[in-house]
PDB file of C-alpha atoms in Angstrom:
ATOM      1  CA  MET A   1      20.080  34.477 -44.505  1.00 53.00           C
ATOM      2  CA  LYS A   2      16.469  34.825 -44.698  1.00 57.00           C
ATOM      3  CA  ALA A   3      16.286  30.653 -44.351  1.00 54.00           C
ATOM      4  CA  LEU A   4      18.128  31.202 -41.101  1.00 50.00           C
ATOM      5  CA  PRO A   5      15.031  33.120 -39.333  1.00 52.00           C
ATOM      6  CA  CYS A   6      12.778  30.703 -40.868  1.00 49.00           C
ATOM      7  CA  LEU A   7      14.255  27.454 -39.805  1.00 45.00           C
ATOM      8  CA  THR A   8      14.422  29.340 -36.277  1.00 46.00           C
ATOM      9  CA  LEU A   9      10.791  30.048 -36.386  1.00 45.00           C
ATOM     10  CA  ALA A  10      10.420  26.176 -37.428  1.00 46.00           C
ATOM     11  CA  ALA A  11      12.356  24.778 -34.658  1.00 46.00           C
ATOM     12  CA  ILE A  12      10.542  27.577 -31.953  1.00 46.00           C
ATOM     13  CA  ALA A  13       6.705  26.298 -33.327  1.00 47.00           C
ATOM     14  CA  ALA A  14       7.880  22.538 -33.286  1.00 47.00           C
ATOM     15  CA  LEU A  15       9.223  22.508 -29.751  1.00 45.00           C
ATOM     16  CA  SER A  16       6.065  24.751 -28.827  1.00 50.00           C
ATOM     17  CA  GLY A  17       4.047  21.847 -30.502  1.00 52.00           C
ATOM     18  CA  LEU A  18       6.088  19.063 -28.778  1.00 44.00           C
ATOM     19  CA  SER A  19       6.085  21.013 -25.195  1.00 48.00           C
ATOM     20  CA  ARG A  20       2.061  21.220 -25.307  1.00 49.00           C
ATOM     21  CA  ALA A  21       1.713  17.448 -26.545  1.00 48.00           C
ATOM     22  CA  GLN A  22       3.910  16.324 -23.108  1.00 51.00           C
ATOM     23  CA  SER A  23       1.909  18.439 -21.450  1.00 51.00           C
ATOM     24  CA  ALA A  24      -1.728  17.161 -22.485  1.00 51.00           C
ATOM     25  CA  GLU A  25       0.274  13.826 -21.779  1.00 52.00           C
ATOM     26  CA  LYS A  26       1.110  14.657 -18.574  1.00 48.00           C
ATOM     27  CA  SER A  27      -2.548  16.166 -17.563  1.00 50.00           C
ATOM     28  CA  ALA A  28      -4.160  12.776 -18.692  1.00 49.00           C
ATOM     29  CA  GLU A  29      -1.749  10.651 -16.157  1.00 48.00           C
ATOM     30  CA  LYS A  30      -2.426  12.877 -13.500  1.00 45.00           C
ATOM     31  CA  LYS A  31      -6.158  12.076 -14.402  1.00 44.00           C
ATOM     32  CA  ASP A  32      -5.310   8.164 -14.562  1.00 45.00           C
ATOM     33  CA  ALA A  33      -3.994   8.301 -11.537  1.00 42.00           C
ATOM     34  CA  SER A  34      -6.598  10.691  -9.428  1.00 42.00           C
ATOM     35  CA  HIS A  35      -8.864   7.901 -11.004  1.00 40.00           C
ATOM     36  CA  VAL A  36      -7.423   4.645  -9.852  1.00 37.00           C
ATOM     37  CA  SER A  37      -6.698   6.398  -6.272  1.00 41.00           C
ATOM     38  CA  ALA A  38     -10.593   7.358  -5.991  1.00 43.00           C
ATOM     39  CA  SER A  39     -11.437   3.906  -7.033  1.00 37.00           C
ATOM     40  CA  GLU A  40      -9.083   2.170  -4.709  1.00 51.00           C
ATOM     41  CA  SER A  41      -9.344   4.292  -2.032  1.00 73.00           C
ATOM     42  CA  SER A  42      -7.971   3.102   1.589  1.00 91.00           C
ATOM     43  CA  ALA A  43      -9.799   1.447   3.962  1.00 91.00           C
ATOM     44  CA  ARG A  44      -9.505   4.514   6.338  1.00 92.00           C
ATOM     45  CA  GLU A  45     -10.994   6.780   3.761  1.00 95.00           C
ATOM     46  CA  LYS A  46     -13.983   4.533   3.490  1.00 95.00           C
ATOM     47  CA  LEU A  47     -13.951   4.788   7.641  1.00 97.00           C
ATOM     48  CA  VAL A  48     -14.783   8.131   7.334  1.00 97.00           C
ATOM     49  CA  GLY A  49     -18.324   9.528   7.823  1.00 97.00           C
ATOM     50  CA  ALA A  50     -21.344   9.098   9.694  1.00 98.00           C
ATOM     51  CA  TRP A  51     -22.522   5.598  10.144  1.00 99.00           C
ATOM     52  CA  ARG A  52     -25.958   4.214  11.645  1.00 99.00           C
ATOM     53  CA  LEU A  53     -26.165   0.804  13.385  1.00 99.00           C
ATOM     54  CA  ALA A  54     -27.495  -1.887  11.212  1.00 98.00           C
ATOM     55  CA  TRP A  55     -27.117  -4.558  14.064  1.00 98.00           C
ATOM     56  CA  MET A  56     -25.000  -5.888  16.828  1.00 97.00           C
ATOM     57  CA  GLU A  57     -24.487  -9.472  18.165  1.00 97.00           C
ATOM     58  CA  GLU A  58     -23.646 -10.674  21.538  1.00 93.00           C
ATOM     59  CA  PRO A  59     -23.875 -13.567  23.816  1.00 92.00           C
ATOM     60  CA  GLY A  60     -27.545 -13.760  25.471  1.00 89.00           C
ATOM     61  CA  PRO A  61     -27.872 -15.439  28.839  1.00 88.00           C
ATOM     62  CA  ASP A  62     -28.114 -18.600  27.506  1.00 91.00           C
ATOM     63  CA  GLY A  63     -24.465 -17.998  25.960  1.00 88.00           C
ATOM     64  CA  LYS A  64     -25.529 -18.154  22.436  1.00 93.00           C
ATOM     65  CA  VAL A  65     -24.987 -15.499  20.318  1.00 93.00           C
ATOM     66  CA  HIS A  66     -28.294 -13.745  19.516  1.00 95.00           C
ATOM     67  CA  ARG A  67     -28.421 -10.693  16.598  1.00 97.00           C
ATOM     68  CA  ILE A  68     -30.066  -7.660  17.945  1.00 95.00           C
ATOM     69  CA  THR A  69     -31.583  -4.773  15.709  1.00 96.00           C
ATOM     70  CA  ASP A  70     -34.042  -2.659  17.862  1.00 96.00           C
ATOM     71  CA  ARG A  71     -30.554  -0.398  19.018  1.00 97.00           C
ATOM     72  CA  LYS A  72     -30.212   2.917  17.833  1.00 98.00           C
ATOM     73  CA  GLY A  73     -26.801   4.387  17.317  1.00 98.00           C
ATOM     74  CA  MET A  74     -24.512   6.145  15.550  1.00 99.00           C
ATOM     75  CA  LEU A  75     -20.799   6.273  14.743  1.00 99.00           C
ATOM     76  CA  LEU A  76     -18.602   8.992  13.120  1.00 99.00           C
ATOM     77  CA  TYR A  77     -15.240   9.066  11.671  1.00 98.00           C
ATOM     78  CA  THR A  78     -13.456  12.051  10.670  1.00 98.00           C
ATOM     79  CA  GLY A  79     -10.642  12.545   8.082  1.00 96.00           C
ATOM     80  CA  ASP A  80      -8.415  13.743  10.720  1.00 97.00           C
ATOM     81  CA  GLY A  81      -8.602  10.950  13.072  1.00 97.00           C
ATOM     82  CA  HIS A  82     -11.284  11.383  15.417  1.00 99.00           C
ATOM     83  CA  MET A  83     -14.234   9.673  16.290  1.00 99.00           C
ATOM     84  CA  SER A  84     -17.350   9.353  18.485  1.00 99.00           C
ATOM     85  CA  VAL A  85     -19.931   6.419  18.609  1.00 98.00           C
ATOM     86  CA  GLN A  86     -23.309   6.685  20.401  1.00 98.00           C
ATOM     87  CA  ILE A  87     -25.839   3.427  20.742  1.00 97.00           C
ATOM     88  CA  MET A  88     -28.870   3.861  22.759  1.00 96.00           C
ATOM     89  CA  PHE A  89     -30.783   0.872  23.924  1.00 94.00           C
ATOM     90  CA  PRO A  90     -34.721   0.179  24.168  1.00 92.00           C
ATOM     91  CA  LYS A  91     -36.836   1.162  26.849  1.00 88.00           C
ATOM     92  CA  SER A  92     -36.655  -2.407  28.351  1.00 84.00           C
ATOM     93  CA  GLU A  93     -32.812  -2.374  28.503  1.00 86.00           C
ATOM     94  CA  SER A  94     -32.852   1.294  30.024  1.00 81.00           C
ATOM     95  CA  ALA A  95     -31.789  -0.139  33.494  1.00 83.00           C
ATOM     96  CA  LEU A  96     -28.123  -2.331  31.579  1.00 82.00           C
ATOM     97  CA  SER A  97     -24.861  -1.258  32.662  1.00 86.00           C
ATOM     98  CA  ASN A  98     -21.606  -2.789  32.287  1.00 87.00           C
ATOM     99  CA  GLU A  99     -17.980  -1.747  30.953  1.00 87.00           C
ATOM    100  CA  TYR A 100     -19.204  -0.252  28.227  1.00 88.00           C
ATOM    101  CA  VAL A 101     -23.075   0.833  28.654  1.00 92.00           C
ATOM    102  CA  GLN A 102     -24.625   2.975  31.476  1.00 90.00           C
ATOM    103  CA  GLY A 103     -28.453   3.322  32.062  1.00 90.00           C
ATOM    104  CA  GLY A 104     -28.792   1.808  28.829  1.00 92.00           C
ATOM    105  CA  TYR A 105     -26.613   3.888  26.978  1.00 95.00           C
ATOM    106  CA  GLU A 106     -23.272   3.759  25.284  1.00 96.00           C
ATOM    107  CA  ALA A 107     -21.381   6.592  24.155  1.00 98.00           C
ATOM    108  CA  SER A 108     -17.378   7.640  23.576  1.00 98.00           C
ATOM    109  CA  PHE A 109     -14.960   9.806  21.807  1.00 99.00           C
ATOM    110  CA  GLY A 110     -11.583  10.336  21.043  1.00 99.00           C
ATOM    111  CA  SER A 111      -9.288   9.602  18.412  1.00 99.00           C
ATOM    112  CA  TYR A 112      -8.513   6.361  16.240  1.00 98.00           C
ATOM    113  CA  GLU A 113      -5.966   4.753  13.675  1.00 97.00           C
ATOM    114  CA  VAL A 114      -6.075   2.191  11.495  1.00 97.00           C
ATOM    115  CA  ASN A 115      -3.758  -0.668  10.391  1.00 96.00           C
ATOM    116  CA  GLU A 116      -4.698  -1.517   7.233  1.00 94.00           C
ATOM    117  CA  GLU A 117      -3.030  -4.851   6.979  1.00 94.00           C
ATOM    118  CA  ALA A 118      -4.309  -6.207  10.194  1.00 95.00           C
ATOM    119  CA  HIS A 119      -7.319  -5.108   9.178  1.00 95.00           C
ATOM    120  CA  THR A 120      -7.402  -3.441  13.097  1.00 97.00           C
ATOM    121  CA  LEU A 121      -8.738  -0.055  14.476  1.00 96.00           C
ATOM    122  CA  THR A 122      -8.055   1.392  17.585  1.00 98.00           C
ATOM    123  CA  HIS A 123     -10.157   3.879  19.499  1.00 98.00           C
ATOM    124  CA  HIS A 124      -7.791   6.090  21.949  1.00 99.00           C
ATOM    125  CA  VAL A 125     -11.010   6.886  24.050  1.00 98.00           C
ATOM    126  CA  GLU A 126     -10.899  10.556  25.680  1.00 99.00           C
ATOM    127  CA  GLY A 127     -14.328  10.535  27.169  1.00 98.00           C
ATOM    128  CA  SER A 128     -17.018   7.900  27.619  1.00 98.00           C
ATOM    129  CA  VAL A 129     -20.440   7.826  29.656  1.00 96.00           C
ATOM    130  CA  THR A 130     -18.652   5.202  31.305  1.00 94.00           C
ATOM    131  CA  ARG A 131     -15.410   6.884  33.228  1.00 93.00           C
ATOM    132  CA  GLY A 132     -13.895   3.558  33.511  1.00 94.00           C
ATOM    133  CA  LEU A 133     -12.757   3.526  29.388  1.00 96.00           C
ATOM    134  CA  VAL A 134     -11.233   6.987  29.475  1.00 98.00           C
ATOM    135  CA  GLY A 135      -7.834   7.029  28.375  1.00 98.00           C
ATOM    136  CA  LYS A 136      -7.704   3.046  27.251  1.00 97.00           C
ATOM    137  CA  ASP A 137      -7.036   1.780  24.093  1.00 98.00           C
ATOM    138  CA  LEU A 138      -9.519  -0.153  22.438  1.00 96.00           C
ATOM    139  CA  PRO A 139      -8.453  -2.291  19.362  1.00 97.00           C
ATOM    140  CA  ARG A 140     -10.990  -3.589  17.291  1.00 97.00           C
ATOM    141  CA  VAL A 141     -10.985  -5.888  14.000  1.00 98.00           C
ATOM    142  CA  PHE A 142     -12.985  -4.190  11.237  1.00 98.00           C
ATOM    143  CA  GLN A 143     -14.168  -5.352   7.951  1.00 96.00           C
ATOM    144  CA  LEU A 144     -15.790  -3.640   4.730  1.00 95.00           C
ATOM    145  CA  SER A 145     -18.315  -5.798   3.400  1.00 90.00           C
ATOM    146  CA  ASP A 146     -21.260  -5.331   1.053  1.00 89.00           C
ATOM    147  CA  GLY A 147     -21.749  -1.754   1.829  1.00 90.00           C
ATOM    148  CA  GLN A 148     -21.486  -2.498   5.821  1.00 97.00           C
ATOM    149  CA  LEU A 149     -18.738  -1.730   8.413  1.00 98.00           C
ATOM    150  CA  ILE A 150     -18.391  -5.027  10.519  1.00 98.00           C
ATOM    151  CA  ILE A 151     -16.618  -4.093  13.940  1.00 98.00           C
ATOM    152  CA  LYS A 152     -15.311  -6.479  16.792  1.00 97.00           C
ATOM    153  CA  SER A 153     -13.582  -6.943  19.324  1.00 92.00           C
ATOM    154  CA  SER A 154     -10.066  -8.381  19.469  1.00 93.00           C
ATOM    155  CA  ARG A 155     -10.183  -9.356  22.937  1.00 90.00           C
ATOM    156  CA  PRO A 156     -10.611 -12.870  23.059  1.00 89.00           C
ATOM    157  CA  ASP A 157     -13.020 -12.862  26.240  1.00 89.00           C
ATOM    158  CA  GLU A 158     -15.334 -10.712  24.452  1.00 89.00           C
ATOM    159  CA  HIS A 159     -17.913 -12.380  21.719  1.00 92.00           C
ATOM    160  CA  TRP A 160     -19.656  -9.630  20.059  1.00 94.00           C
ATOM    161  CA  SER A 161     -20.208  -8.018  16.598  1.00 97.00           C
ATOM    162  CA  VAL A 162     -21.661  -4.677  15.481  1.00 98.00           C
ATOM    163  CA  ALA A 163     -22.916  -3.454  11.909  1.00 99.00           C
ATOM    164  CA  TRP A 164     -23.021  -0.514  10.374  1.00 99.00           C
ATOM    165  CA  GLU A 165     -24.011   1.126   7.368  1.00 98.00           C
ATOM    166  CA  HIS A 166     -23.080   4.681   5.827  1.00 96.00           C
ATOM    167  CA  TYR A 167     -26.117   7.375   6.373  1.00 94.00           C
TER     168      TYR A 167
END
């Protein structure tokens, strides 16, 4: 009779040890999985944050594309899908106005969507210094490369690109 309680205790101890080993194994698997997902984060996750304007490329009056580095700007993407962009042109361009810029200043805000397969993002404009953009969807091609976010228009009639760097 004494052997039965001893065998029962031995079985309980063995099961307890097995349970702890399995728990430790699962914990290690979760840790490995979280490490992989962090190192291979999605493009959307990489977009989130504040970006400073590095340069812009756009056609000049001569039709050639020029790189411009004297403008100031900030681009924000939030994790919950909101965006805001502001670009201030230098004093020499303060009279500039077009579809995106008014009086040498560009600003808009709204929400955004990312299509990682197509490498596109779409800004859904809710407010803008140029009221003609309000309510529009602005599809953009993006590339994350060498610490920069490079955004280009997806429209064939627009030949500009903008590079941003994380603050």
